[in-house]
C-alpha cells in the first residue's frame, strides 16, 4: 500500500471515475439550495436530490464529486471514536438510471485494491441479508474471499427515509485488528470496538416505497455511493484515527501549541483537542459558505459548534481567545482544495472573533449561574426553566448545558425547556401583533371570489379600461357601495400594482358609470388575486365597465425607490463583500428601506462609498430592462435571488445596465437616470447580524437637501454669519466660551483665597483649641475641601468647619489637626451632628469629613453648634 496524501486520494478517486465515464462536479456549498427539508448538506447525494427524484435533468447520467459535508448528528462522537467528524469530505459516484450493481461493485473493488492497493486481507464487505444479487456479484465478479462477505439487517444495510426511493446497500470495511473474524458476531463486535471501520457505502436505490409500505421496483434504479475521504486517508496513511491524517494532524498540533495541552497522553485532553480541531474546520467552512451565528437554524449550528470549541479551550485551561489561530491551521490544510476559504479569510476571522468575544463575555457569568443551579438541584433532573434562562439570557446552547451537567450525571428536563421556548415564541408573536392581510377590519374579505384571475397591466400602463366584477363591503358582496363607504373590488384587469416583494400597493382612482372611487391601497388576497381597497367619493359604485387610473406621481416615486433598492443591493456587495444578502425591503413613496445581512455597523466611509456608487450608476442613465427566463437561465446569468423565496419555473429578471441583475416582480423606472439623487438617511442594526438602511431618491432627496439647507441657514442666522463661514464661526465661538469658563474658574479661585484671609482673621479659642468656622459662597464640595485644608495648614493645630450653599444644596467640610485627633476629637462624628441640623447626614475619618444637607437657611445655625460640641 502506497502512502498517499489526502489530496492525492481525492484526485485518484475523481480520476478513476472520470475514466469510467463520469462527469466530475464541484462540491456544492454547505447551505442547500432550494431544499427546505435539509439544514446543511450531509452527503454527496444531498445536493443531487433533484436528479434522483426526476425534478431536474442531470448534466450527465454518471457523475462523481468530492462533497463538503456537515453532520451535527455525529457531534457527540467527535473525538471519542476514531472515525467521526462534524465536517468531512465525502467522495461519491452516482448513476441516474444508468449503471447498477453489476458495475459498481467490481469498480469499487478495483479502486480499493488496485488503485489504492489496500491489502485484501484487511477488507470486508457487507450486504443486505435479502440482497442475493449483491452477494453473488461480490462473490463472482471480485476476488474477495467469500467468507468475508457478511449479511446484515435493515438498520445497517438498507437505506430509506419515509416514503419514496430507497434500497439495500453494501458497505466496505477495513479491519485494523488481529483477531480472526469468522462470524457475523465477530464482525459486529469488531465494529463496536472501532476496530472495523466502514469507509464506503454503496447504495442501490431500486425501490419506491409507497404509503401502504409496499416496495415497488423502480424501472431505472440508481446508484449513490459515499466514501469518507478522511477515513480512507486514515487507512492509507496507516494512522490510528482520522485526527492523525496529514491535513488534520497540523490542526491538532496548532491546538496543542496554542493551549499548551499535550496530545496522546490523556484521553479526555485528546477529546478536547480533537473537538477544537474538528469544530474549527466546520466554523471556517460554514462561515465561508455564508452562515452567520444566530439562535436559529444553520446559524444556531454554527453558534453551537463555536461555543463548544471555545469551551473546550477552557476545559484545557486556556482562558484567552484562540479559535482563529486554529482556523489559520485549517486554512493551511484546506486552502489549496478550497480557495474560497482563503478569499474569505478576513471575513471568516472577523466573524469568529466577534462571536468568540461575545461568548467569552457571557460565559463567565453564565457559568457561575449554571454552577449555582447545579448546586440547587436535588436529584438528577436539571430544571428546564433554568436551562432556558441560560440559553435565553446567557447564550448557552442547550447542548452545552447538557454537556456540562452530564459531567455531573444529570440531565435536562427537556419538556419544560421546550415549553419555555414555545411560550417565548408566542410572546414574540403577540408582541408583533398578528392581523389579517388586509388589516383588522377585513372580516368580509373571506367572501372574495377567488376564482377570478386579475390580469396585471401595470408594467407598461398606469391607466386602462376594465370591468369591475365584484364589489364587497366589510360583511360580504354587495350590489352597490354608496358614496362615503369603504370596500373592496375585484376586476378583470388592472394597472394597479398589489403590494408584493416589499413594494407597496398603488393608489389612484376608479371612475365608472355615475360614480368615482378613491383607491386607498391595493393588496393581494391569499391566492394571489388583486384586491383594490376603495372609498367611494361620488355616486354608487357597482359592477360594470370603469376606467382605472393609478396616481402617477406616487407610482413614479415608488419606482424610483424600487430601482434604487436594486442598485443599493449590488453596491453593498461591492463595498462590504459578497456575503451581503437582502433580508427584507420596503419600497414606499417617500423612502426606501433595505435590510441585509452584515455583521457590524457600516463606517461613515463605507456609507459614503455606497452612496457614491449608487449615484454614479444613476448618472450613467442606464436602461432598466426586464426579461422572462427559466430559473436555470437566470442563475447562470448570475442574477441575484433569495433562494428561500418561492419562484415559479419562469422568472422575471430585472437588470439595471450592466450593474445589477436580480429576480423581481415589481415595477421600475425605465432608465436609472430617472432616480435622481440617492441619499442614505440612516444605517442601523435591527437584529443580530441584520442591518437596515433607509434612503431617499428623486424629489425626496431634493426636499431633504432643502431641509438641511434651511437648518444651516437658521444656524448661520443665529450666529450672525454666512453659511460658508459657519464652521469658522462655531470654532471661534467655542474657543471663546472655553476661555470665558477658564476665566470664571480663576476668579472663583481668587475669591476663595480671599475667604482664607478673611476667615483667618477670626480664629476663636474654645477650651484652648483654635477654631475657624464660617460660611463661604460659590464653591462646590471639592472647592470647600480645598479651602478647609488651606486654613488648617495655616492654623497648624486646630479645628476648621466650613459650609457652603451650592446648586440648591448645602455642603459641609470639617478637618482636625493630627494632635487634636490624638486627643480624641473626631471630624466624622462632629459633621454628623452639624449636618443633621441642616437636614442631612454624612460622616468620615477622624481627621477629615464631609457631608451634605438640604436646608440652606439652617447653614449658619449648623456651623455654629461646633462651639458647643467642642465644650461638651
Ligand atoms: P457510521 O456508522 O460510521 O457513522 P454512516 O453509516 O453514518 O457511518 P454513511 O451515512 O453511509 O455513514 O456515509 C457514507 C460514508 O461517509 C461513510 O462510509 C464514511 O466513510 C463517511 N462518513 C459518515 N459519517 C462520517 C463522519 N461523521 N465523519 C467522517 N466520515 C463520515
Ligand atoms: Mg453515521
JSON list of C-alpha atoms in Angstrom, two decimals, residues 71-175:
[
{"chain": "A", "resi": 71, "resn": "UNK", "atom": "CA", "xyz": [-23.15, 16.10, 10.25]},
{"chain": "A", "resi": 72, "resn": "UNK", "atom": "CA", "xyz": [-24.15, 17.56, 13.59]},
{"chain": "A", "resi": 73, "resn": "UNK", "atom": "CA", "xyz": [-25.81, 14.28, 14.43]},
{"chain": "A", "resi": 74, "resn": "UNK", "atom": "CA", "xyz": [-22.32, 12.89, 14.97]},
{"chain": "A", "resi": 75, "resn": "UNK", "atom": "CA", "xyz": [-21.23, 15.72, 17.29]},
{"chain": "A", "resi": 76, "resn": "UNK", "atom": "CA", "xyz": [-21.14, 13.61, 20.43]},
{"chain": "A", "resi": 77, "resn": "UNK", "atom": "CA", "xyz": [-18.95, 11.02, 18.71]},
{"chain": "A", "resi": 78, "resn": "UNK", "atom": "CA", "xyz": [-16.35, 13.56, 17.66]},
{"chain": "A", "resi": 79, "resn": "UNK", "atom": "CA", "xyz": [-13.07, 12.84, 19.38]},
{"chain": "A", "resi": 80, "resn": "UNK", "atom": "CA", "xyz": [-14.46, 9.78, 21.12]},
{"chain": "A", "resi": 81, "resn": "UNK", "atom": "CA", "xyz": [-14.45, 7.47, 18.08]},
{"chain": "A", "resi": 82, "resn": "UNK", "atom": "CA", "xyz": [-11.65, 7.20, 15.58]},
{"chain": "A", "resi": 83, "resn": "UNK", "atom": "CA", "xyz": [-13.87, 7.94, 12.63]},
{"chain": "A", "resi": 84, "resn": "UNK", "atom": "CA", "xyz": [-16.36, 10.76, 13.23]},
{"chain": "A", "resi": 85, "resn": "UNK", "atom": "CA", "xyz": [-16.06, 14.42, 12.38]},
{"chain": "A", "resi": 86, "resn": "UNK", "atom": "CA", "xyz": [-18.71, 17.14, 12.13]},
{"chain": "A", "resi": 87, "resn": "UNK", "atom": "CA", "xyz": [-17.07, 18.41, 8.94]},
{"chain": "A", "resi": 88, "resn": "UNK", "atom": "CA", "xyz": [-15.77, 15.86, 6.47]},
{"chain": "A", "resi": 89, "resn": "UNK", "atom": "CA", "xyz": [-15.43, 15.32, 2.75]},
{"chain": "A", "resi": 90, "resn": "UNK", "atom": "CA", "xyz": [-17.42, 12.61, 1.02]},
{"chain": "A", "resi": 91, "resn": "UNK", "atom": "CA", "xyz": [-16.23, 11.11, -2.23]},
{"chain": "A", "resi": 92, "resn": "UNK", "atom": "CA", "xyz": [-19.16, 9.82, -4.22]},
{"chain": "A", "resi": 93, "resn": "UNK", "atom": "CA", "xyz": [-20.17, 8.48, -7.59]},
{"chain": "A", "resi": 94, "resn": "UNK", "atom": "CA", "xyz": [-23.73, 8.48, -8.83]},
{"chain": "A", "resi": 95, "resn": "UNK", "atom": "CA", "xyz": [-25.75, 6.79, -11.54]},
{"chain": "A", "resi": 96, "resn": "UNK", "atom": "CA", "xyz": [-29.09, 8.29, -12.52]},
{"chain": "A", "resi": 97, "resn": "UNK", "atom": "CA", "xyz": [-30.83, 5.29, -14.04]},
{"chain": "A", "resi": 98, "resn": "UNK", "atom": "CA", "xyz": [-27.63, 4.22, -15.79]},
{"chain": "A", "resi": 99, "resn": "UNK", "atom": "CA", "xyz": [-25.22, 1.57, -14.40]},
{"chain": "A", "resi": 100, "resn": "UNK", "atom": "CA", "xyz": [-26.13, -0.54, -11.39]},
{"chain": "A", "resi": 101, "resn": "UNK", "atom": "CA", "xyz": [-24.77, -3.18, -9.01]},
{"chain": "A", "resi": 102, "resn": "UNK", "atom": "CA", "xyz": [-23.03, -5.18, -11.72]},
{"chain": "A", "resi": 103, "resn": "UNK", "atom": "CA", "xyz": [-20.75, -2.28, -12.47]},
{"chain": "A", "resi": 104, "resn": "UNK", "atom": "CA", "xyz": [-20.30, -0.51, -9.16]},
{"chain": "A", "resi": 105, "resn": "UNK", "atom": "CA", "xyz": [-19.31, -3.48, -7.02]},
{"chain": "A", "resi": 106, "resn": "UNK", "atom": "CA", "xyz": [-16.39, -4.56, -9.26]},
{"chain": "A", "resi": 107, "resn": "UNK", "atom": "CA", "xyz": [-15.38, -0.91, -9.76]},
{"chain": "A", "resi": 108, "resn": "UNK", "atom": "CA", "xyz": [-15.31, -0.25, -6.05]},
{"chain": "A", "resi": 109, "resn": "UNK", "atom": "CA", "xyz": [-13.18, -3.34, -5.51]},
{"chain": "A", "resi": 110, "resn": "UNK", "atom": "CA", "xyz": [-10.89, -2.34, -8.36]},
{"chain": "A", "resi": 111, "resn": "UNK", "atom": "CA", "xyz": [-10.42, 1.16, -6.96]},
{"chain": "A", "resi": 112, "resn": "UNK", "atom": "CA", "xyz": [-9.73, -0.01, -3.42]},
{"chain": "A", "resi": 113, "resn": "UNK", "atom": "CA", "xyz": [-7.44, -2.94, -4.22]},
{"chain": "A", "resi": 114, "resn": "UNK", "atom": "CA", "xyz": [-5.77, -1.91, -7.49]},
{"chain": "A", "resi": 115, "resn": "UNK", "atom": "CA", "xyz": [-5.65, 1.86, -7.46]},
{"chain": "A", "resi": 116, "resn": "UNK", "atom": "CA", "xyz": [-5.19, 2.35, -3.74]},
{"chain": "A", "resi": 117, "resn": "UNK", "atom": "CA", "xyz": [-3.62, -1.09, -3.34]},
{"chain": "A", "resi": 118, "resn": "UNK", "atom": "CA", "xyz": [-5.16, -1.78, 0.03]},
{"chain": "A", "resi": 119, "resn": "UNK", "atom": "CA", "xyz": [-4.26, -5.15, 1.47]},
{"chain": "A", "resi": 120, "resn": "UNK", "atom": "CA", "xyz": [-7.14, -7.52, 0.60]},
{"chain": "A", "resi": 121, "resn": "UNK", "atom": "CA", "xyz": [-6.63, -9.42, 3.83]},
{"chain": "A", "resi": 122, "resn": "UNK", "atom": "CA", "xyz": [-7.86, -6.37, 5.71]},
{"chain": "A", "resi": 123, "resn": "UNK", "atom": "CA", "xyz": [-11.07, -5.86, 3.75]},
{"chain": "A", "resi": 124, "resn": "UNK", "atom": "CA", "xyz": [-14.65, -6.97, 4.47]},
{"chain": "A", "resi": 125, "resn": "UNK", "atom": "CA", "xyz": [-17.91, -6.36, 2.70]},
{"chain": "A", "resi": 126, "resn": "UNK", "atom": "CA", "xyz": [-21.48, -6.40, 3.98]},
{"chain": "A", "resi": 127, "resn": "UNK", "atom": "CA", "xyz": [-24.73, -6.79, 2.06]},
{"chain": "A", "resi": 128, "resn": "UNK", "atom": "CA", "xyz": [-28.40, -6.59, 2.98]},
{"chain": "A", "resi": 129, "resn": "UNK", "atom": "CA", "xyz": [-29.43, -10.09, 4.03]},
{"chain": "A", "resi": 130, "resn": "UNK", "atom": "CA", "xyz": [-32.09, -10.42, 1.33]},
{"chain": "A", "resi": 131, "resn": "UNK", "atom": "CA", "xyz": [-29.93, -8.93, -1.43]},
{"chain": "A", "resi": 132, "resn": "UNK", "atom": "CA", "xyz": [-28.82, -12.17, -3.10]},
{"chain": "A", "resi": 133, "resn": "UNK", "atom": "CA", "xyz": [-27.88, -10.26, -6.24]},
{"chain": "A", "resi": 134, "resn": "UNK", "atom": "CA", "xyz": [-25.27, -8.11, -4.48]},
{"chain": "A", "resi": 135, "resn": "UNK", "atom": "CA", "xyz": [-23.89, -11.14, -2.64]},
{"chain": "A", "resi": 136, "resn": "UNK", "atom": "CA", "xyz": [-23.44, -13.04, -5.93]},
{"chain": "A", "resi": 137, "resn": "UNK", "atom": "CA", "xyz": [-21.75, -10.10, -7.62]},
{"chain": "A", "resi": 138, "resn": "UNK", "atom": "CA", "xyz": [-19.27, -9.76, -4.77]},
{"chain": "A", "resi": 139, "resn": "UNK", "atom": "CA", "xyz": [-18.62, -13.49, -4.90]},
{"chain": "A", "resi": 140, "resn": "UNK", "atom": "CA", "xyz": [-18.32, -13.89, -8.66]},
{"chain": "A", "resi": 141, "resn": "UNK", "atom": "CA", "xyz": [-17.13, -10.57, -10.01]},
{"chain": "A", "resi": 142, "resn": "UNK", "atom": "CA", "xyz": [-14.44, -9.70, -7.43]},
{"chain": "A", "resi": 143, "resn": "UNK", "atom": "CA", "xyz": [-11.75, -11.79, -5.83]},
{"chain": "A", "resi": 144, "resn": "UNK", "atom": "CA", "xyz": [-12.83, -11.03, -2.25]},
{"chain": "A", "resi": 145, "resn": "UNK", "atom": "CA", "xyz": [-12.73, -14.08, -0.02]},
{"chain": "A", "resi": 146, "resn": "UNK", "atom": "CA", "xyz": [-16.47, -15.06, 0.12]},
{"chain": "A", "resi": 147, "resn": "UNK", "atom": "CA", "xyz": [-16.12, -15.78, 3.84]},
{"chain": "A", "resi": 148, "resn": "UNK", "atom": "CA", "xyz": [-15.54, -12.09, 4.30]},
{"chain": "A", "resi": 149, "resn": "UNK", "atom": "CA", "xyz": [-18.93, -11.08, 2.96]},
{"chain": "A", "resi": 150, "resn": "UNK", "atom": "CA", "xyz": [-21.44, -10.67, 5.79]},
{"chain": "A", "resi": 151, "resn": "UNK", "atom": "CA", "xyz": [-25.19, -10.26, 5.60]},
{"chain": "A", "resi": 152, "resn": "UNK", "atom": "CA", "xyz": [-26.68, -7.61, 7.85]},
{"chain": "A", "resi": 153, "resn": "UNK", "atom": "CA", "xyz": [-30.20, -6.40, 8.61]},
{"chain": "A", "resi": 154, "resn": "UNK", "atom": "CA", "xyz": [-32.22, -3.38, 7.75]},
{"chain": "A", "resi": 155, "resn": "UNK", "atom": "CA", "xyz": [-30.75, -0.94, 10.24]},
{"chain": "A", "resi": 156, "resn": "UNK", "atom": "CA", "xyz": [-27.25, -1.38, 8.79]},
{"chain": "A", "resi": 157, "resn": "UNK", "atom": "CA", "xyz": [-27.74, -2.20, 5.15]},
{"chain": "A", "resi": 158, "resn": "UNK", "atom": "CA", "xyz": [-30.98, -0.73, 3.93]},
{"chain": "A", "resi": 159, "resn": "UNK", "atom": "CA", "xyz": [-31.35, 2.94, 3.12]},
{"chain": "A", "resi": 160, "resn": "UNK", "atom": "CA", "xyz": [-34.75, 4.64, 3.34]},
{"chain": "A", "resi": 161, "resn": "UNK", "atom": "CA", "xyz": [-36.34, 7.84, 4.60]},
{"chain": "A", "resi": 162, "resn": "UNK", "atom": "CA", "xyz": [-40.11, 7.64, 4.85]},
{"chain": "A", "resi": 163, "resn": "UNK", "atom": "CA", "xyz": [-41.79, 7.02, 1.52]},
{"chain": "A", "resi": 164, "resn": "UNK", "atom": "CA", "xyz": [-40.01, 7.38, -1.83]},
{"chain": "A", "resi": 165, "resn": "UNK", "atom": "CA", "xyz": [-36.87, 5.95, -3.40]},
{"chain": "A", "resi": 166, "resn": "UNK", "atom": "CA", "xyz": [-34.96, 3.52, -1.20]},
{"chain": "A", "resi": 167, "resn": "UNK", "atom": "CA", "xyz": [-32.96, 0.35, -1.39]},
{"chain": "A", "resi": 168, "resn": "UNK", "atom": "CA", "xyz": [-30.38, -2.03, 0.05]},
{"chain": "A", "resi": 169, "resn": "UNK", "atom": "CA", "xyz": [-26.75, -1.08, 0.40]},
{"chain": "A", "resi": 170, "resn": "UNK", "atom": "CA", "xyz": [-23.40, -2.73, 0.59]},
{"chain": "A", "resi": 171, "resn": "UNK", "atom": "CA", "xyz": [-20.58, -1.41, 2.74]},
{"chain": "A", "resi": 172, "resn": "UNK", "atom": "CA", "xyz": [-16.85, -1.92, 2.54]},
{"chain": "A", "resi": 173, "resn": "UNK", "atom": "CA", "xyz": [-14.88, -2.12, 5.77]},
{"chain": "A", "resi": 174, "resn": "UNK", "atom": "CA", "xyz": [-11.27, -2.08, 6.85]},
{"chain": "A", "resi": 175, "resn": "UNK", "atom": "CA", "xyz": [-10.13, -4.16, 9.81]}
]
